[in-house]
Coordinates of C-alpha atoms in Angstrom, one line a residue:
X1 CA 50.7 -24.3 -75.1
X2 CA 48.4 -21.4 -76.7
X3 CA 48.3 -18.4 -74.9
X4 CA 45.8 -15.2 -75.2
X5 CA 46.1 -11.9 -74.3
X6 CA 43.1 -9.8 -74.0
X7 CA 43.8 -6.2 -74.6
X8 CA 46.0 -4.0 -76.4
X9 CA 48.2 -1.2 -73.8
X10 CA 51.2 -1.3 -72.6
X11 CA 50.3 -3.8 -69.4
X12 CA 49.0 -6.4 -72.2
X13 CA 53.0 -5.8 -74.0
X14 CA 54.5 -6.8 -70.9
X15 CA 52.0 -9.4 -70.0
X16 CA 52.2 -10.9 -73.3
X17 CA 55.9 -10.6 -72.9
X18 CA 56.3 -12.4 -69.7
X19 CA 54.2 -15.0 -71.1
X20 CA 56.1 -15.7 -74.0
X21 CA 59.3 -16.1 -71.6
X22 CA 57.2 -20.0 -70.2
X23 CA 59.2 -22.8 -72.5
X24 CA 56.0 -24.2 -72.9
X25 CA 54.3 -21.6 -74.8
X26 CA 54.3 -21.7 -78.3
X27 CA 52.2 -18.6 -79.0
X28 CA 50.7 -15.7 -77.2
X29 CA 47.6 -14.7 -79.2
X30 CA 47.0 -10.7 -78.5
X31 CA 43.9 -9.6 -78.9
X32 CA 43.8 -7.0 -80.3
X33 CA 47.3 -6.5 -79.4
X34 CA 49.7 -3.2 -80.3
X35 CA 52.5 -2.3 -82.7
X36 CA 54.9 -3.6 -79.7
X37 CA 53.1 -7.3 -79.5
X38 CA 53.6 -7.4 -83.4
X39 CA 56.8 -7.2 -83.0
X40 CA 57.3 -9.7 -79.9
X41 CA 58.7 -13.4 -79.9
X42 CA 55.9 -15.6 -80.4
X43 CA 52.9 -13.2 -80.3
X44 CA 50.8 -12.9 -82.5
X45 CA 48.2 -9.8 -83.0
X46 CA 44.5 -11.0 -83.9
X47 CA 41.8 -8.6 -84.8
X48 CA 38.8 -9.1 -82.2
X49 CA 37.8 -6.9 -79.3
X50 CA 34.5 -7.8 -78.0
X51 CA 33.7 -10.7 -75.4
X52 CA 31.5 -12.8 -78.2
X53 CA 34.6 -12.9 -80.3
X54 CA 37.2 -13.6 -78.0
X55 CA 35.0 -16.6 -76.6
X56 CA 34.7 -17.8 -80.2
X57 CA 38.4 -17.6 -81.3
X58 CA 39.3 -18.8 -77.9
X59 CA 37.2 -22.2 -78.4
X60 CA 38.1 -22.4 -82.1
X61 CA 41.6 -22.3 -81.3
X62 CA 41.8 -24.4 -78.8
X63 CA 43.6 -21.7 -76.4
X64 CA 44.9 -23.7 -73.1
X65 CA 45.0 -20.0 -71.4
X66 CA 43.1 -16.8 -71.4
X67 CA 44.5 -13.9 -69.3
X68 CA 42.6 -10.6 -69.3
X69 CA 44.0 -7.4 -68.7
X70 CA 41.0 -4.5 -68.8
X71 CA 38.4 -4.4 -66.3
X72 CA 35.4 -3.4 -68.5
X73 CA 35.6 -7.4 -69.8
X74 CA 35.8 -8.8 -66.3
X75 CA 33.0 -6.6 -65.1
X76 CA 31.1 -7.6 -68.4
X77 CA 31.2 -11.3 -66.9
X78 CA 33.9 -12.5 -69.5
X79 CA 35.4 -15.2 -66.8
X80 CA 32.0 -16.5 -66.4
X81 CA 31.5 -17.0 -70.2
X82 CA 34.6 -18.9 -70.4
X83 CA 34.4 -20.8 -67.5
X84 CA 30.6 -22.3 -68.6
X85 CA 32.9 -23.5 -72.2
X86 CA 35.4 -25.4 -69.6
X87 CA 37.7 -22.6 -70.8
X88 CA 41.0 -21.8 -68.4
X89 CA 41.0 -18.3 -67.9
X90 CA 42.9 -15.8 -65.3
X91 CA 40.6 -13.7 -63.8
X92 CA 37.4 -13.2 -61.3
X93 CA 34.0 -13.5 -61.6
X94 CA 31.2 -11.0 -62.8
X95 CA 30.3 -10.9 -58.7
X96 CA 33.6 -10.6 -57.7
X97 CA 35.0 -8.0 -60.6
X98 CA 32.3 -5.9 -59.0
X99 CA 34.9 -4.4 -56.2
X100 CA 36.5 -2.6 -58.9
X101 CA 32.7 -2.2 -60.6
X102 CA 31.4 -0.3 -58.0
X103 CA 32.7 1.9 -55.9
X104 CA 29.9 1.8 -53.4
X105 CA 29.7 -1.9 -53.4
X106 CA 33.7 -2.1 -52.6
X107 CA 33.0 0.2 -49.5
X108 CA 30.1 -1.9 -48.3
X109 CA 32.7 -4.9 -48.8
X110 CA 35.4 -3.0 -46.8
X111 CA 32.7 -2.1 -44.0
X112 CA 31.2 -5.3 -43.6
X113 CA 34.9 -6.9 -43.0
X114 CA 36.8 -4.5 -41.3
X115 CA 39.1 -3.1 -43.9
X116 CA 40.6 0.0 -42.6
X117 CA 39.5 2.8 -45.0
X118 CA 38.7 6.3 -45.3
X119 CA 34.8 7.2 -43.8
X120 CA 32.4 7.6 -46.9
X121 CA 28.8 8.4 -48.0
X122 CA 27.1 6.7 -51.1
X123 CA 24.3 8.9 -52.9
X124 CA 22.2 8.5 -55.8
X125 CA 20.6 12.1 -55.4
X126 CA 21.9 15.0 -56.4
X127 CA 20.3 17.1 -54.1
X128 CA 21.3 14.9 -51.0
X129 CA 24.8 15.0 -51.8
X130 CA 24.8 18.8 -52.4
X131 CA 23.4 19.0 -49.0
X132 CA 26.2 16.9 -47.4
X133 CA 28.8 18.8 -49.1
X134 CA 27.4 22.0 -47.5
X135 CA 28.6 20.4 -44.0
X136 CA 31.8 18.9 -44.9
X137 CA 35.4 19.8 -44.0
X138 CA 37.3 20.1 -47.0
X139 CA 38.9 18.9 -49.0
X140 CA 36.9 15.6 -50.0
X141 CA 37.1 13.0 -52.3
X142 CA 33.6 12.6 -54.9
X143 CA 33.9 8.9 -56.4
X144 CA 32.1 7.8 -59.4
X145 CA 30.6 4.6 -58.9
X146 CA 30.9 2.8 -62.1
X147 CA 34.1 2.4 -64.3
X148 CA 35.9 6.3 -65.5
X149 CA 38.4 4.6 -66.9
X150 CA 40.9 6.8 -64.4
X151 CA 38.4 10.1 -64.7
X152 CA 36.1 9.4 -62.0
X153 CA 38.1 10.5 -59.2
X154 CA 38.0 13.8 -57.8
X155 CA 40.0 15.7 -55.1
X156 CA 37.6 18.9 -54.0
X157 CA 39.5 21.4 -52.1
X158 CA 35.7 23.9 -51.7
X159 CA 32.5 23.4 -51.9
X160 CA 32.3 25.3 -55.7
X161 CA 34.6 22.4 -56.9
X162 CA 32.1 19.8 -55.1
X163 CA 29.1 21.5 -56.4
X164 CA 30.6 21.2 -60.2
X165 CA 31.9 17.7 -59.7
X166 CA 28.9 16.3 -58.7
X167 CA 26.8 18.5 -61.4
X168 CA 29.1 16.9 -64.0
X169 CA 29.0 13.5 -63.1
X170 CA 25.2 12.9 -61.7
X171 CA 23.8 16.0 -64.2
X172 CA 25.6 16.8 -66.6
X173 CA 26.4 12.8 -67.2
X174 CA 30.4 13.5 -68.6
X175 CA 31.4 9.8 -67.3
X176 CA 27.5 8.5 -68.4
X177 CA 25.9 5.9 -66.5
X178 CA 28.9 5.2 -63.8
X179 CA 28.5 8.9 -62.7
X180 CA 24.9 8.9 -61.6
X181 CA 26.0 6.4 -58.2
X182 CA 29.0 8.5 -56.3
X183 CA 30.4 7.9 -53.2
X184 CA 31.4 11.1 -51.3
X185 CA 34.6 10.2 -48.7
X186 CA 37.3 11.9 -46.1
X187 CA 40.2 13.0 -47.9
X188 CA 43.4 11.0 -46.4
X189 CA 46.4 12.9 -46.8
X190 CA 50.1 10.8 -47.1
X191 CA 51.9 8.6 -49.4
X192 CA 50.0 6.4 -52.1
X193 CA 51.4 2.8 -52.9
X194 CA 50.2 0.3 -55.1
X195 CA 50.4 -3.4 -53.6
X196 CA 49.5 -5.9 -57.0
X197 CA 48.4 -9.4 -55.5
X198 CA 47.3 -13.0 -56.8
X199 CA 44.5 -14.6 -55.5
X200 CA 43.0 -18.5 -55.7
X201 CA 39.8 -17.0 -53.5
X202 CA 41.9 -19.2 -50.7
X203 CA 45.3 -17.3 -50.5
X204 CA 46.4 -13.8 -51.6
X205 CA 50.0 -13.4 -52.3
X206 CA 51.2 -10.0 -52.4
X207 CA 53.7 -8.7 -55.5
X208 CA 56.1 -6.3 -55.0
X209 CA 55.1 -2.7 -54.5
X210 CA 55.2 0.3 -56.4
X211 CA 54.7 3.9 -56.8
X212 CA 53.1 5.2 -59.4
X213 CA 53.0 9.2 -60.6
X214 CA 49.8 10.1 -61.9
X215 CA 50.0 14.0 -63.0
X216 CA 51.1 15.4 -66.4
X217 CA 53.8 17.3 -65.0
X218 CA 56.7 17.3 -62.6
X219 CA 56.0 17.6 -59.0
X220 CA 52.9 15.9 -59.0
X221 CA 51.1 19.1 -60.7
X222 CA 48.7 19.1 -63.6
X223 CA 45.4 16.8 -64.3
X224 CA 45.7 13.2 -63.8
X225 CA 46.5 10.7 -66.5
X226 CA 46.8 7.0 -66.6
X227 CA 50.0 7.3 -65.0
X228 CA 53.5 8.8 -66.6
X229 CA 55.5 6.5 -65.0
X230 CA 56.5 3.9 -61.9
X231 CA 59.1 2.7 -59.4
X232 CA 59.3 -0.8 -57.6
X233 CA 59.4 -0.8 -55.2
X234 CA 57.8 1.7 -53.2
X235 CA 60.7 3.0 -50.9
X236 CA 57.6 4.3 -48.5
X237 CA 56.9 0.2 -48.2
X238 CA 58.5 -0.4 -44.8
X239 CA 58.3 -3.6 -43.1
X240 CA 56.2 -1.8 -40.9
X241 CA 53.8 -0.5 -43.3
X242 CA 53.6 -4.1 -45.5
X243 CA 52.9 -5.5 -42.2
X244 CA 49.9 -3.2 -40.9
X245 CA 48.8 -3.6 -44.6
X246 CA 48.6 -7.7 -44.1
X247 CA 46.8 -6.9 -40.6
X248 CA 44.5 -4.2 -41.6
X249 CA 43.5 -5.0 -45.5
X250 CA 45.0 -8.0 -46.9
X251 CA 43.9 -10.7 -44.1
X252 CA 40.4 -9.1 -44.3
X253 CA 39.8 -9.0 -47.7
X254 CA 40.5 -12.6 -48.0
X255 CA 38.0 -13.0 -45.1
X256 CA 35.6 -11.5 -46.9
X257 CA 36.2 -13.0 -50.1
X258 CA 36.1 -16.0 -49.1
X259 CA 32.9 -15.1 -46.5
X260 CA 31.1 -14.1 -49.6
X261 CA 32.0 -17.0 -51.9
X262 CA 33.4 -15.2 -54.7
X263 CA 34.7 -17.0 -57.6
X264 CA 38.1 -15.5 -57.8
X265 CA 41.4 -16.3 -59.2
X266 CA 43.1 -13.3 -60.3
X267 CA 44.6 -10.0 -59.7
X268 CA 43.9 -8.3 -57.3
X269 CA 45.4 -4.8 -56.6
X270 CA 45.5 -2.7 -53.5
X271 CA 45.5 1.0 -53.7
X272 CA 46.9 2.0 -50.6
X273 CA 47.7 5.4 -48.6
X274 CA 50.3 5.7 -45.9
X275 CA 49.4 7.9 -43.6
X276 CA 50.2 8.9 -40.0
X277 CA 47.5 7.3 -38.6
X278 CA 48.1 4.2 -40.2
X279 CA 47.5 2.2 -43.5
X280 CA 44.6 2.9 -45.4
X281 CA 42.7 1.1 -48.5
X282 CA 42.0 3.3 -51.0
X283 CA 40.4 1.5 -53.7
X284 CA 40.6 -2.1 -55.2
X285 CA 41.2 -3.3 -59.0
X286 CA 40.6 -6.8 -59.9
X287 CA 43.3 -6.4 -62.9
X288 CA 46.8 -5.3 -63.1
X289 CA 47.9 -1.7 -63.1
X290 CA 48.9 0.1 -65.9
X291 CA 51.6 1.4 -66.1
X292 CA 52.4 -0.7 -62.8
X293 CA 52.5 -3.9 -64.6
X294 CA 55.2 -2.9 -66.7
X295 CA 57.5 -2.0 -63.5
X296 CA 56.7 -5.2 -61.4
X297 CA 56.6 -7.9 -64.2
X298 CA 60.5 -7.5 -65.3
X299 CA 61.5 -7.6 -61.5
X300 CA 59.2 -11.4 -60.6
X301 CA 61.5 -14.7 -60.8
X302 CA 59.0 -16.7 -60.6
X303 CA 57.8 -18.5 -63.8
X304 CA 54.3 -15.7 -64.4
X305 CA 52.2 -18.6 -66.2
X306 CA 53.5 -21.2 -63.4
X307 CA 52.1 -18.6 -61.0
X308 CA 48.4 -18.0 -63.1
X309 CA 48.2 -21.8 -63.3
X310 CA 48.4 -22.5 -59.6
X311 CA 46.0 -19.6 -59.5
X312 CA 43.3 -21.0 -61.6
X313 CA 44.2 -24.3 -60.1
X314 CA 43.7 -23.4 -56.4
X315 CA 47.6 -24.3 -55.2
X316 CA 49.0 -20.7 -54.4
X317 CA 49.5 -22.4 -51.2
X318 CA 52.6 -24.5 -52.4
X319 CA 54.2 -21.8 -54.3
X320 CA 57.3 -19.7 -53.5
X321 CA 56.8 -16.2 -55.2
X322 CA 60.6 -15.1 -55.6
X323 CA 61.9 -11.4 -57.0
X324 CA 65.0 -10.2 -58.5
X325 CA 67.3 -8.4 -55.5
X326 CA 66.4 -4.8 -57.1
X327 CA 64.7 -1.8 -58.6
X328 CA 62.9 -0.7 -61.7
X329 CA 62.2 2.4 -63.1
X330 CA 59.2 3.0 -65.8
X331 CA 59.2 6.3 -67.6
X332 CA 55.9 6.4 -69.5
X333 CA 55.9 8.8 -73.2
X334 CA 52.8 10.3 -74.2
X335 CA 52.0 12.3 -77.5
X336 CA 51.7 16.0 -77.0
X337 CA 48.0 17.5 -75.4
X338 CA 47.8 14.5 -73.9
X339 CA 45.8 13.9 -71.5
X340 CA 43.3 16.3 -73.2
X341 CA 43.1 16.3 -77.1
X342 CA 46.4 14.4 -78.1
X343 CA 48.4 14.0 -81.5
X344 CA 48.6 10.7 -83.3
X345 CA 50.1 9.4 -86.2
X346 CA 53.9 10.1 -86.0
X347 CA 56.6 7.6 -86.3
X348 CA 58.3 6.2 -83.4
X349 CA 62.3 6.1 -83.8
X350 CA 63.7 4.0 -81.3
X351 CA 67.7 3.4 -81.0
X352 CA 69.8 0.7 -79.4
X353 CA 68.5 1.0 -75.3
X354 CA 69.8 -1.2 -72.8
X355 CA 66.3 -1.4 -71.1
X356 CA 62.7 -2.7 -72.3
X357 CA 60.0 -0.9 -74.3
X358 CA 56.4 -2.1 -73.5
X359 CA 54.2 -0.3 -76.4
X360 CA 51.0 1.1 -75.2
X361 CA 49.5 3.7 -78.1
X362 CA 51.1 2.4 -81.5
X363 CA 50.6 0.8 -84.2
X364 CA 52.6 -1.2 -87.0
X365 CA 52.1 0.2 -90.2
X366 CA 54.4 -1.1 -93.1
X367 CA 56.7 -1.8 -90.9
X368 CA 57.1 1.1 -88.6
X369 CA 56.0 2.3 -85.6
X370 CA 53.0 4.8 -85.6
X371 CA 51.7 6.7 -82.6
X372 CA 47.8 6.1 -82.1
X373 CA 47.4 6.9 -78.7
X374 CA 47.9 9.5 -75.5
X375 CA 50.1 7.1 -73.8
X376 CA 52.6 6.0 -76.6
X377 CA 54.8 3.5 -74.5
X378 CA 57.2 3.3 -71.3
X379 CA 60.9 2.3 -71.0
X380 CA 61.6 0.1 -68.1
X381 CA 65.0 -0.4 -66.6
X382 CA 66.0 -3.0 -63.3
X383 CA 69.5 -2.3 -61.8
X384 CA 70.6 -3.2 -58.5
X385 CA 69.2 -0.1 -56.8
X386 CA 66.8 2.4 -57.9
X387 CA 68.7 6.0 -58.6
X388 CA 70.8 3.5 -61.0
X389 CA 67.8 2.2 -62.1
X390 CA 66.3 5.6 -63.0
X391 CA 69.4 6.9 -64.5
X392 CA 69.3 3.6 -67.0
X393 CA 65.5 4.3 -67.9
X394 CA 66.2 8.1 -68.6
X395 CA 69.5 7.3 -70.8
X396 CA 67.2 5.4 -72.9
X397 CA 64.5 7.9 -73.7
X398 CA 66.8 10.1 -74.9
X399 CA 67.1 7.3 -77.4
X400 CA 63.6 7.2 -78.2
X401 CA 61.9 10.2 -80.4
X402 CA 58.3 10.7 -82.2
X403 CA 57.0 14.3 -83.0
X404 CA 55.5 16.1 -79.8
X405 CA 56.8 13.3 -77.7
X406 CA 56.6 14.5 -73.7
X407 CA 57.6 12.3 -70.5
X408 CA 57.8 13.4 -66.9
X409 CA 61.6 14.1 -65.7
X410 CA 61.2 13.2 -62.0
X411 CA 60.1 10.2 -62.1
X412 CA 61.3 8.0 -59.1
X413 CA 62.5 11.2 -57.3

């Protein structure tokens, strides 16, 4: 079996990794891959990056599997593409890939089916939304519409900081076209959780949950980032809480997918806040999370290419989704500046750790391992619970070293 990989961070690493674990595989093509998929049992890096390409290796090749891992191809219609060549592929459709594609169009979605979420306004002028600013209670929330790649979120604590958000992203145009569409919502204050699900568009299956820790520094202080680092799973995920999620937002979701015919086997991940009045849907992804990815992949039982298969083939219904009795701990490295103006091109020394690296921003250059990115790679650990878990993932950094190399200490805390 011929496996490939679309994209290159450290959620395509351990995607490409759990892959490669099927008997039945006997290469995971990465496209374009990292310095960590170089170096994996039977992947295999491949120079390509846009859709055309991957379609045409994909059908020259013969490749029995696609899955994708970045949005910007699934909203791009990349499932569709294959699907017209009789091409397996993991993944929704261009309509469907549009809950994470637009904001406003996932709030009309959650509306029209009851998902319980926080109360929003969409606006395309800039002089409407300044006006509804001027009467709200802050803080609030200002969405981007369109993909930000993680930048188009903004908590506003004043009306200044509304004014200049919404100046930036529908003037000023700093995220381009996804900024001039933004959606304007109550700010929910609690817990966040991230709940990553699989999908046939006739059953959704829930993963394990996790936490993830999205500010530079300790303490949840300093801009957001991609995410430094993640626990699974969530100790805030109480039986109570999974089930007012399956109630409230899973079971209506797959209402509504189902309601609006979408073309969907996949991902499909639930950004979650717990709050005191209740469980509440922050946003949906149609992909896995990164760094998530890397903390619930090494704790799932189950066979991963067994699971995308009954996926794509519509027979979630007679799988058994099983987990390892335990934690993980993900403790993400990024090059110094990062997430502003960041470093690259140090070598990565890493010693004998007990754990696994997933590579995210390296390269292999003659043989070693050379930083090219803000988010350089994570160490994940499982252990039967999670403080022995954490203390496992940060024995392991220490064994790990590039020039300007910064990771959060509280992770899992």
């Amino acid at each position: 079996m011929k496996v490939l990989v679309v994209g290159s961070g450290g959620r395509e690493h351990a995607i490409a990794y759990k892959a490669s674990k099927n008997e039945d595989v006997d290469v995971v093509y990465c496209a374009k891959g990292n310095g960590g998929t170089a170096l994996e049992y039977k992947c295999v890096n491949v120079d390509i990056s846009t859709k055309d390409e991957i379609l045409d290796f994909a059908l020259r090749e013969k490749i029995d599997l696609t899955i994708v891992g970045p949005e910007a191809y699934l909203v791009d219609g990349i499932v569709d593409d294959f699907k017209e060549k009789n091409l397996r592929i993991f993944g929704p459709s261009q309509r469907a890939a549009n809950l994470e594609g637009s904001k406003a169009f996932a709030k009309e979605f959650m509306k029209k089916y009851n998902v319980k979420t926080a109360k929003c306004e969409v606006f395309e002028d800039y002089g409407a939304a300044i006006e509804y600013i001027n009467k709200c209670g802050y803080p609030i929330v200002i969405k981007a519409d369109g993909l930000a790649a993680g930048k188009g979120v903004v908590i506003c604590q004043s009306f200044e900081e509304g004014e200049k958000t919404l100046r930036d992203f529908m003037i000023e145009g700093i995220l381009k076209s996804s900024g001039e569409k933004v959606v304007i919502e109550e700010y929910l204050e609690g817990v966040e959780a991230t709940i990553l699900s699989i999908t046939d568009g006739n059953t959704i299956i829930p993963f394990i949950s996790s936490k993830d820790h999205k500010t530079i520094f300790e303490g949840g202080k300093g801009p957001n980032t991609g995410g430094m680092g993640v626990i699974a799973p969530n100790p805030y995920c109480s039986e109570e809480v999974l089930r007012e999620f399956e109630r409230d937002i899973l079971n209506p979701t797959l209402k509504g997918i189902k309601e609006e015919n979408f073309d969907y086997c996949g991902i499909i991940y639930f950004g979650i806040m717990i709050t005191k009045k209740g469980v509440y849907l922050l946003e949906y992804n149609v992909r896995m999370g990164d760094p998530e990815t890397q903390a619930v992949l090494p704790l799932l039982k189950t066979d991963f290419i067994e699971l995308i298969e009954a996926s794509i083939d519509k027979s979630l219904d007679d799988i058994k989704v099983e987990w390892i009795d335990g934690a993980s701990c993900c403790v993400v490295a990024s090059s110094k500046g990062y997430p502003e103006k960041y470093e690259t091109g140090h070598e990565i020394s890493i010693g004998n750790v007990c754990g696994k690296v997933f590579i995210a921003g390296a390269a292999l250059r003659d043989e070693k391992l050379i930083t090219t990115g803000g988010r350089v790679l994570s160490v994940v650990c499982v252990s039967k619970d999670l403080d022995k878990a954490r203390e496992a993932a940060y024995e392991d950094i220490k064994k790990i070293n590039f020039s300007g190399m910064y990771y959060r200490k509280d992770i899992g805390e």
